[in-house]
XYZ file of C-alpha atoms in Angstrom:
691
model
C -2.865 279.819 85.392
C -6.330 279.617 83.895
C -7.730 276.232 84.878
C -11.394 276.789 85.675
C -11.329 273.963 88.201
C -9.309 276.180 90.500
C -11.864 278.994 90.621
C -11.389 282.736 90.376
C -11.314 283.804 94.022
C -7.717 282.850 94.734
C -5.289 285.548 95.887
C -1.699 284.276 95.318
C 0.786 285.642 92.841
C 4.530 286.285 92.975
C 5.437 289.777 94.081
C 7.291 290.463 90.842
C 4.276 289.643 88.613
C 3.217 292.974 87.201
C 0.888 291.842 84.422
C -2.778 291.221 85.325
C -3.138 287.519 86.150
C -5.809 285.315 87.715
C -4.952 285.298 91.416
C -4.590 282.085 93.433
C -3.716 281.213 97.017
C -0.224 279.812 97.475
C -1.375 276.503 98.954
C -3.887 275.874 96.158
C -1.288 276.843 93.584
C 1.157 274.334 95.065
C -1.382 271.561 94.611
C -2.012 272.623 91.023
C 1.747 272.706 90.319
C 2.164 269.260 91.852
C -0.536 267.961 89.507
C 1.305 269.503 86.555
C 4.505 267.817 87.742
C 2.736 264.449 87.685
C 1.353 265.095 84.209
C 4.710 266.242 82.838
C 6.659 263.330 84.345
C 4.073 260.833 83.107
C 4.403 262.158 79.553
C 8.217 262.125 79.681
C 8.409 258.638 81.195
C 6.101 257.229 78.531
C 8.757 258.034 75.922
C 11.936 257.798 78.021
C 11.498 255.510 81.051
C 15.217 255.636 81.941
C 15.841 259.305 81.176
C 18.491 261.433 82.914
C 17.012 264.856 83.746
C 19.701 267.483 84.348
C 18.604 270.820 85.812
C 20.322 273.867 87.256
C 18.167 273.172 90.295
C 15.582 270.674 91.459
C 15.456 271.280 95.191
C 18.851 272.898 95.801
C 17.738 276.472 95.055
C 15.189 276.331 97.876
C 17.101 273.988 100.180
C 17.558 276.578 102.912
C 14.591 278.813 102.073
C 12.244 279.504 104.998
C 9.548 281.356 103.030
C 8.675 279.590 99.777
C 5.787 281.948 99.058
C 8.155 284.857 98.415
C 10.962 282.791 96.877
C 11.577 282.986 93.127
C 11.678 279.165 92.953
C 9.051 278.657 95.641
C 6.801 276.437 93.527
C 9.550 274.203 92.188
C 9.510 271.761 95.160
C 5.816 271.148 94.462
C 6.553 270.398 90.816
C 9.332 267.974 91.867
C 6.924 266.418 94.351
C 4.517 265.719 91.496
C 7.327 264.231 89.414
C 8.237 261.916 92.280
C 4.613 260.769 92.553
C 4.953 258.959 89.219
C 8.720 258.788 88.554
C 10.043 255.533 87.073
C 12.701 253.633 89.083
C 15.407 254.186 86.457
C 14.895 257.924 86.012
C 17.816 259.970 87.367
C 17.537 263.581 88.509
C 20.778 265.579 88.306
C 20.843 268.802 90.346
C 23.564 271.276 89.356
C 22.927 273.643 92.289
C 23.417 276.834 90.321
C 24.012 278.688 93.614
C 27.617 277.411 93.549
C 28.443 278.117 89.948
C 30.850 280.956 90.742
C 32.667 278.984 93.449
C 36.222 277.708 93.169
C 36.928 275.908 96.471
C 36.142 272.286 97.192
C 34.454 273.121 100.482
C 31.786 275.110 98.601
C 31.127 272.411 96.013
C 31.035 269.715 98.667
C 28.549 271.827 100.618
C 26.437 272.026 97.485
C 26.306 268.254 97.380
C 25.102 268.239 100.978
C 22.310 270.668 100.112
C 21.172 268.473 97.220
C 21.183 264.950 98.583
C 21.982 264.572 102.247
C 19.280 262.934 104.342
C 19.513 265.792 106.845
C 19.273 268.606 104.286
C 16.290 270.963 104.671
C 15.586 270.396 100.972
C 14.176 266.997 101.800
C 11.575 268.531 104.100
C 10.051 270.490 101.232
C 8.587 267.416 99.557
C 5.998 264.981 100.854
C 7.174 262.280 103.293
C 6.003 259.521 100.974
C 8.358 260.769 98.229
C 11.535 261.336 100.268
C 12.909 257.832 99.830
C 12.453 258.035 96.055
C 14.188 261.405 96.030
C 17.201 260.055 97.945
C 17.442 257.038 95.651
C 17.236 258.950 92.392
C 18.802 262.357 92.973
C 22.449 262.980 92.024
C 24.704 265.984 92.288
C 26.230 267.417 89.095
C 27.693 270.831 90.019
C 28.000 273.729 87.613
C 31.052 275.861 86.872
C 30.423 279.331 85.456
C 33.328 279.766 83.061
C 32.867 283.516 82.568
C 33.302 284.394 86.239
C 36.753 282.793 86.316
C 37.726 284.185 82.917
C 36.806 287.656 84.194
C 38.797 287.255 87.395
C 35.845 287.182 89.809
C 37.055 285.924 93.192
C 40.615 285.511 91.930
C 43.390 284.660 94.381
C 46.649 286.604 94.326
C 49.140 285.301 91.737
C 46.472 283.072 90.149
C 45.614 283.569 86.491
C 42.028 283.202 85.192
C 42.999 279.757 83.893
C 44.325 278.867 87.361
C 40.986 279.807 88.917
C 39.016 277.887 86.303
C 41.177 274.788 86.900
C 40.721 275.167 90.642
C 36.938 275.353 90.240
C 36.724 272.459 87.795
C 38.944 270.278 89.997
C 36.740 271.003 93.006
C 33.512 270.415 91.095
C 34.794 267.170 89.655
C 35.805 265.910 93.087
C 32.302 266.624 94.410
C 30.175 265.288 91.592
C 28.439 261.944 91.314
C 29.081 261.846 87.564
C 28.506 265.079 85.619
C 29.932 268.606 85.755
C 28.131 271.348 83.842
C 30.331 274.034 82.233
C 28.215 277.157 81.839
C 29.721 279.665 79.368
C 28.055 282.781 77.958
C 30.822 284.844 76.359
C 32.661 282.295 74.249
C 32.262 279.277 71.948
C 33.682 275.782 72.020
C 31.857 274.522 68.930
C 31.529 275.686 65.308
C 35.289 276.166 64.967
C 34.970 277.912 61.596
C 32.152 280.252 62.625
C 32.848 283.964 62.747
C 30.685 286.092 64.982
C 30.581 288.354 67.980
C 31.838 285.682 70.375
C 35.428 284.499 70.438
C 36.324 280.869 70.931
C 37.216 279.991 74.513
C 40.690 278.860 73.500
C 41.293 282.425 72.248
C 39.768 284.062 75.312
C 41.555 281.837 77.819
C 44.479 280.077 76.095
C 45.071 276.617 77.467
C 41.497 275.966 78.611
C 40.961 273.021 76.246
C 44.097 271.278 77.442
C 43.122 271.984 81.049
C 39.735 270.369 80.525
C 41.399 267.359 78.907
C 43.636 266.976 81.929
C 40.917 267.512 84.494
C 38.291 265.410 82.713
C 40.486 262.354 82.897
C 41.323 261.926 86.546
C 43.968 259.284 85.956
C 45.838 261.588 83.580
C 45.624 264.411 86.084
C 46.655 262.455 89.161
C 49.247 260.367 87.329
C 50.924 263.376 85.755
C 51.009 265.277 89.052
C 52.594 262.352 90.836
C 55.225 261.779 88.160
C 56.059 265.466 87.899
C 56.459 265.593 91.664
C 59.008 262.794 91.454
C 60.837 264.416 88.571
C 61.019 267.799 90.296
C 63.275 266.108 92.828
C 65.887 266.033 90.076
C 66.441 264.731 86.565
C 68.290 261.653 87.731
C 69.003 258.822 85.303
C 66.464 256.699 87.177
C 63.734 259.328 86.795
C 64.470 259.758 83.111
C 64.496 256.029 82.513
C 61.278 255.443 84.461
C 59.214 258.326 83.158
C 60.592 260.723 80.560
C 60.792 259.176 77.085
C 62.724 262.098 75.562
C 66.410 261.692 74.849
C 68.593 264.334 76.507
C 65.561 266.189 77.952
C 67.585 268.575 80.101
C 69.907 269.483 77.206
C 73.006 268.802 79.252
C 74.861 266.876 76.541
C 77.756 268.759 74.924
C 76.728 268.282 71.310
C 76.530 270.927 68.572
C 74.186 270.691 65.606
C 73.596 273.207 62.853
C 71.188 275.857 64.044
C 71.342 275.159 67.783
C 73.883 274.612 70.503
C 73.932 273.574 74.142
C 74.537 276.597 76.353
C 74.959 276.134 80.116
C 72.516 273.242 80.369
C 69.950 274.652 77.945
C 69.418 274.372 74.204
C 69.948 277.658 72.394
C 68.482 278.080 68.913
C 70.622 280.409 66.826
C 71.832 280.666 63.233
C 71.423 283.007 60.277
C 67.943 282.132 59.002
C 65.409 284.970 59.223
C 61.652 285.155 58.590
C 61.489 281.396 58.709
C 61.115 278.353 60.848
C 63.714 276.826 63.078
C 62.820 273.206 63.903
C 64.497 271.539 66.840
C 64.298 267.765 66.778
C 67.512 265.829 66.645
C 68.556 264.414 69.976
C 65.202 264.847 71.786
C 63.108 262.699 69.443
C 61.187 260.262 71.668
C 60.532 256.570 71.604
C 56.763 256.216 71.999
C 54.156 253.453 71.903
C 50.683 253.636 70.422
C 47.383 253.654 72.251
C 48.735 255.820 75.078
C 48.223 259.392 76.277
C 51.383 261.466 76.649
C 51.776 264.437 78.936
C 54.383 267.041 77.966
C 55.947 270.110 79.561
C 58.788 272.317 78.342
C 60.227 275.754 79.221
C 61.594 278.466 76.937
C 62.994 281.994 76.964
C 62.970 284.361 73.973
C 65.434 287.135 73.206
C 64.294 289.545 70.523
C 61.450 288.613 68.168
C 59.927 285.232 67.375
C 57.234 282.832 68.545
C 58.124 279.533 70.244
C 55.788 276.549 69.942
C 55.570 272.876 70.829
C 54.690 270.903 67.710
C 53.317 267.346 67.475
C 53.585 265.656 64.091
C 51.697 262.430 63.269
C 51.299 260.417 60.089
C 47.733 259.137 59.717
C 48.134 257.179 56.505
C 50.029 257.407 53.245
C 50.806 261.046 52.637
C 48.432 262.252 55.376
C 49.865 264.320 58.198
C 48.147 265.545 61.355
C 49.879 268.280 63.306
C 49.103 270.182 66.469
C 50.816 273.138 68.103
C 50.853 274.340 71.700
C 51.692 277.846 72.849
C 53.814 279.072 75.745
C 52.551 281.218 78.637
C 54.357 283.148 81.347
C 52.575 281.490 84.294
C 53.364 278.090 85.828
C 51.303 275.368 84.202
C 48.499 273.463 85.925
C 50.462 270.222 86.378
C 54.047 271.422 86.042
C 53.684 274.336 88.468
C 57.368 274.830 89.267
C 58.209 278.549 89.628
C 59.449 280.209 86.446
C 62.535 282.387 86.355
C 62.046 285.945 85.011
C 61.610 285.920 81.249
C 60.877 282.203 81.006
C 57.627 280.657 79.750
C 56.113 277.176 79.888
C 53.903 275.001 77.724
C 52.151 271.777 78.766
C 49.435 269.534 77.420
C 48.286 266.030 76.591
C 48.673 264.231 73.270
C 47.118 260.885 72.367
C 49.126 258.551 70.133
C 46.740 256.117 68.403
C 47.751 252.469 68.001
C 49.977 251.811 65.006
C 51.268 255.385 64.690
C 54.441 255.075 66.698
C 56.752 255.269 63.693
C 54.948 258.329 62.369
C 55.196 260.522 65.427
C 57.603 263.353 66.172
C 57.866 265.921 68.970
C 59.371 269.247 67.895
C 60.284 272.552 69.483
C 59.804 275.420 67.037
C 60.711 279.075 66.713
C 58.750 281.113 64.166
C 59.119 284.647 62.891
C 62.750 285.536 63.555
C 63.634 288.949 62.127
C 67.377 288.842 62.569
C 70.174 286.493 63.493
C 70.201 287.937 67.013
C 66.666 286.672 67.720
C 67.212 283.661 69.937
C 65.257 281.133 71.998
C 66.434 278.859 74.795
C 64.595 275.607 75.589
C 64.957 273.654 78.831
C 63.351 270.965 81.008
C 61.587 269.069 78.230
C 59.316 266.293 79.560
C 57.257 263.714 77.680
C 55.594 261.152 79.961
C 53.434 258.169 78.947
C 50.162 257.919 80.897
C 47.395 255.317 81.074
C 49.611 252.438 80.128
C 48.494 248.875 80.782
C 47.741 248.712 84.511
C 49.878 246.559 86.764
C 48.684 243.139 87.825
C 46.447 243.394 90.864
C 46.686 240.998 93.747
C 45.327 240.551 97.219
C 48.060 238.688 99.043
C 46.176 238.336 102.285
C 47.278 238.470 105.914
C 50.671 237.172 107.046
C 50.007 236.994 110.782
C 48.005 238.542 113.613
C 49.849 240.666 116.159
C 48.579 240.776 119.748
C 49.796 243.546 122.056
C 48.978 243.518 125.743
C 48.400 247.170 126.642
C 49.206 246.529 130.316
C 52.580 244.793 129.900
C 53.320 245.907 126.335
C 54.314 242.349 125.399
C 53.795 241.540 121.704
C 52.891 238.090 120.438
C 52.591 236.698 116.904
C 49.500 234.589 116.229
C 48.161 232.794 113.132
C 46.798 235.111 110.410
C 43.223 233.894 110.861
C 43.252 233.966 114.665
C 39.688 234.529 115.935
C 39.997 237.624 118.105
C 36.413 237.232 119.318
C 37.590 234.302 121.476
C 39.596 236.762 123.596
C 37.316 238.551 126.116
C 39.931 241.320 126.440
C 40.323 241.937 122.678
C 38.551 245.309 122.957
C 40.095 246.473 126.232
C 43.494 245.472 127.591
C 44.597 243.652 124.438
C 45.151 245.238 121.056
C 45.107 243.231 117.777
C 46.472 244.080 114.309
C 46.611 242.077 111.071
C 49.818 242.080 109.019
C 48.700 242.819 105.436
C 51.281 241.488 102.999
C 52.579 243.385 100.015
C 50.364 243.580 96.976
C 48.433 246.008 94.864
C 44.996 246.871 93.612
C 42.578 249.624 92.731
C 41.253 252.376 94.953
C 38.667 255.027 94.185
C 35.007 255.216 93.229
C 33.973 251.730 92.116
C 31.066 253.289 90.197
C 33.622 254.831 87.818
C 36.019 251.918 87.204
C 37.922 253.663 84.406
C 38.963 256.368 86.871
C 40.114 254.129 89.724
C 43.797 254.342 90.613
C 46.420 251.622 90.943
C 48.348 251.409 94.199
C 50.973 249.037 95.575
C 52.169 248.529 99.131
C 54.920 247.160 101.269
C 53.722 245.126 104.265
C 51.849 247.022 106.956
C 49.719 246.359 110.047
C 46.060 247.376 110.372
C 44.019 247.412 113.581
C 41.373 244.681 113.744
C 38.947 247.127 115.391
C 38.753 250.886 115.637
C 40.441 251.864 118.890
C 37.839 251.346 121.602
C 37.160 253.515 124.628
C 38.517 250.710 126.811
C 41.815 250.602 124.879
C 42.101 254.388 124.841
C 41.668 254.733 128.592
C 44.123 251.870 129.141
C 46.771 253.905 127.291
C 45.794 257.449 128.341
C 44.151 256.888 131.735
C 40.627 257.665 132.856
C 37.515 255.516 132.744
C 34.503 254.821 130.561
C 31.097 253.212 130.924
C 31.062 252.002 127.305
C 34.497 250.365 126.857
C 33.639 248.407 123.685
C 32.483 251.379 121.634
C 34.839 253.332 119.351
C 36.750 256.180 120.973
C 35.499 259.506 119.596
C 35.880 263.210 120.475
C 39.660 263.127 119.987
C 41.049 265.727 117.577
C 43.543 264.693 114.914
C 46.309 266.752 116.510
C 45.611 265.120 119.893
C 46.181 261.715 118.308
C 49.392 262.526 116.453
C 50.712 265.498 118.426
C 51.726 267.189 115.201
C 49.614 270.370 115.347
C 48.010 269.342 112.078
C 51.260 268.902 110.206
C 53.109 265.756 109.270
C 56.225 266.164 111.393
C 55.456 263.110 113.526
C 55.619 260.655 110.634
C 58.334 258.913 112.667
C 56.348 258.773 115.866
C 58.522 259.206 118.950
C 58.232 257.054 122.052
C 56.902 259.278 124.830
C 55.201 258.075 128.020
C 53.571 261.495 128.532
C 52.722 262.342 124.932
C 49.716 261.943 122.652
C 47.981 258.595 122.160
C 50.266 257.346 119.382
C 53.407 258.372 121.277
C 52.240 256.595 124.431
C 51.300 253.461 122.490
C 54.735 253.542 120.879
C 56.357 253.847 124.302
C 54.409 250.872 125.693
C 55.480 248.596 122.824
C 59.090 249.795 122.613
C 59.655 249.393 126.357
C 58.431 245.794 126.441
C 59.927 244.783 123.081
C 63.450 246.264 122.822
C 64.639 246.498 119.253
C 61.136 246.639 117.816
C 61.105 248.312 114.425
C 57.408 249.095 114.226
C 56.117 252.675 113.960
C 52.454 253.252 114.764
C 50.403 255.917 113.028
C 47.052 256.551 111.402
C 46.534 254.798 108.049
C 46.735 256.703 104.820
C 43.566 256.773 102.732
C 45.109 254.276 100.323
C 46.108 251.900 103.125
C 42.651 252.178 104.672
C 40.787 251.482 101.412
C 43.104 248.658 100.307
C 42.668 246.968 103.692
C 38.917 247.552 103.648
C 38.502 246.062 100.174
C 40.718 243.066 100.960
C 40.449 241.888 97.371
C 36.836 242.944 96.740
C 35.895 245.455 94.071
C 32.362 246.491 94.993
C 30.762 249.117 97.176
C 31.031 247.010 100.337
C 33.705 244.564 101.427
C 31.379 241.540 101.416
C 30.488 241.865 97.729
C 31.833 242.747 94.291
C 28.529 244.371 93.317
C 28.318 248.130 92.883
C 25.788 250.509 94.405
C 25.276 252.531 91.235
C 23.149 255.379 92.606
C 23.303 257.252 95.876
C 20.513 256.185 98.156
C 19.215 256.721 101.635
C 17.446 253.401 102.222
C 17.580 250.908 99.378
C 15.779 247.647 100.145
C 17.755 245.789 97.486
C 20.982 246.491 99.392
C 19.731 246.133 102.962
C 20.970 242.575 103.546
C 24.367 243.333 102.009
C 24.938 246.415 104.150
C 23.461 244.933 107.311
C 26.078 242.163 107.254
C 28.971 244.592 107.648
C 27.707 247.989 108.818
C 25.730 249.953 111.352
C 23.930 252.560 109.234
C 20.666 254.477 109.053
C 18.755 251.412 107.857
C 19.472 249.242 110.914
C 20.639 251.567 113.684
C 17.730 251.554 116.117
C 17.925 252.906 118.709
C 20.205 255.484 117.141
C 23.747 255.676 118.448
C 27.247 254.214 118.218
C 27.500 250.457 118.695
C 30.083 248.156 120.256
C 32.752 247.102 117.758
C 33.028 243.593 116.362
C 29.327 242.743 116.074
C 29.237 242.666 112.283
C 30.909 240.352 109.803
C 34.662 240.924 109.252
C 36.147 241.279 105.788
C 38.645 238.954 104.094
C 41.467 240.483 106.126
C 39.661 239.825 109.412
C 38.965 243.543 109.999
C 35.731 244.678 111.633
C 33.607 247.840 111.408
C 35.156 249.179 108.193
C 31.680 250.342 107.128
C 29.463 252.631 109.171
C 29.233 252.994 112.967
C 31.686 255.947 113.158
C 33.849 257.813 110.654
C 37.559 256.934 110.839
C 40.193 259.626 110.433
C 43.129 259.031 108.075
C 46.585 260.556 108.066
C 46.367 262.355 104.685
C 45.479 265.936 104.018
C 42.155 265.964 102.188
C 42.511 266.685 98.458
C 39.855 266.510 95.722
C 41.534 263.453 94.230
C 43.363 260.422 95.551
C 46.998 259.628 94.801
C 48.198 256.512 93.046
C 51.615 254.880 93.176
C 53.448 253.005 95.912
C 52.141 253.640 99.445
C 50.700 257.023 98.348
C 50.157 259.680 101.011
C 49.139 263.360 100.857
C 51.643 265.225 103.031
C 50.920 268.758 101.773
C 47.696 270.777 102.237
C 45.451 271.227 99.217
C 45.400 275.002 99.614
C 46.303 277.704 102.077
C 43.873 279.095 104.616
C 41.181 277.201 106.484
C 40.874 274.454 103.906
C 44.502 273.510 104.425
C 43.568 272.197 107.868
C 41.307 269.449 106.509
C 42.203 265.777 106.895
C 40.548 262.792 105.237
C 38.041 260.436 106.840
C 36.478 257.144 105.773
C 33.906 254.487 106.774
C 30.622 256.378 107.163
C 28.318 257.012 110.101
C 25.563 255.125 111.903
C 22.794 257.619 111.001
C 23.678 258.080 107.324
C 22.376 256.345 104.219
C 23.859 253.528 102.173
C 26.027 255.645 99.889
C 27.835 257.227 102.839
C 29.097 253.847 104.061
C 30.600 252.695 100.730
C 34.217 251.559 100.658
C 35.223 254.537 98.530
C 33.187 257.218 100.309
C 35.416 260.093 101.446
C 34.840 262.716 104.097
C 36.949 265.491 105.600
C 37.488 267.111 108.984
C 39.388 269.960 110.614
C 42.462 268.693 112.482
C 41.872 270.862 115.555
C 38.239 269.784 116.040
C 37.131 266.841 118.174
C 34.114 265.199 116.535
C 31.573 262.979 118.235
C 31.130 261.129 114.939
C 34.830 260.367 114.254
C 36.970 257.566 115.673
C 40.344 256.173 114.556
C 42.109 252.940 113.659
C 45.817 252.209 114.083
C 48.216 251.354 111.270
C 51.789 250.136 111.692
C 54.862 249.972 109.463
C 57.976 247.911 110.097
C 58.315 244.657 112.010
C 57.628 244.004 115.665
C 60.245 241.836 117.352
C 58.032 240.143 119.952
C 59.237 238.767 123.258
C 57.100 235.681 122.694
C 57.746 233.618 119.527
């Protein structure tokens, strides 16, 4: 730095600077760097007022640093501070937090997001107070994935291939990001497909990586394929084949013989006398497809002798023009179709897009190249071709059928009109317990800021608690006393609510007068209402979000508008959020509030935004499930992360983005949190004593 205005008697320089440099004090240098940040941002904004600035780090590299003077990035917060002095309202800062780029687990990527943008992160303290609100409004998290570390097996888990670890990392990063994920490769190429040089293409270095990215980039493909494959693994029943698999005779269990291949014990065996040539298998597995749809495929094979099996897609793209694509087989279970493989068997999977109008010019082949003798043989089995991203089902919000009132003293249940005003009952938060019966319907769940990635869900009728369970209701069921009966009940671990030790064995909750909260509630209702068919539990994430939205599509259940950027305190949204939520912008004095003070949603449910987090029944996974009444009943991974359960709603001291309808949190099932409450869901039909 050689600006004469800063003098020559300054003593700061980084410890690793070995060349002779003018020496400055650290504090004076910070001021100079802040000025340069203002100048740089002013010049950029003059040309690009709505620019997106993506960096490996803005504040994340120094988020937890206690000594900036000796830190390699110690001056960067000052430069960002200068940028924020003059930043335009539409400029977006994307922080990749390079610290996490070798990670693979969701907990690490989610922690990176906390370091970047949470209002409590130490990063925020490293910029001037007057710029912190602008930072929270305009910073986003776009994590990085270092491809080489996974390709080289760094941090690999037993029985996981490099591609497995890359998929694990990319899935976790994608679940944590606000919009972007940065793939950082050094030892391979994705572009210049005809270039020859020292670096191999990534598809050669890690076969299958391009297909994996295609799957993971499109969340609906990924989630939809996983769900369908899970259903099909239960067995290739006629119903499964009819509903999903468009191949004819996909399991090769039909006793038909064609030239060149035969059916052999439920598999298709390619044989014959041709050598040094190509055996094409088409015949009875040719699919019926429609255009404008993605198709997921999976197929297994086993080779005896020499030869190379392939999956081959053949498309006509005009008169005399043919486009073809091949997919190889590998000896490890695929990313979506991860069924165990028998010794000697291999699997291939991928995604193929069929453009509109090309349905008659499409064929799906299984091939066997390079046979040297008639004894070289391949067996194919379990062929799957599934259409994805078809026209979404019609969405509907059917409303509320009735309100159910349960007296927690007598256990007597009573049906009331659907729009019954529970606030007219002085005991609605203590000795009485109210639920709304949400009628069957369907709609979208997921991040409303990414509408193309939202998932379609449908439901049978279910009950949803009008309020989170209050301290008064909890003590009525479990005993004890409280001085704040109308506030949500917190500090109850997931396992203490369901009595399932973190598993899902209590999905059919038993009636037990001495059990956990849900068992005791079940006992109270069953005793007073013999023959009742209702089963109480925690809501799934899908049930919670569908009930919260109640027909709305926006970030909060009193609007269809979307909060497009994460923000701590956004004046433009204050009135909207204040109507329905206790959050950081209106929670003074700080603390939990009595339920039912804010506006209810269209279903008559209160406190679905803010106040306290609400625990859900699902295991926490990076992505949501779609389908009918979807529920995660298996842990995402083994170890500590497998204990995590999902939470929703937000918290009274957090910013606007953390109270959105689609915001997702997680918690450990054995831990009792002072920030987490719960709401009751019910399936089945109560047979009340009173009509």
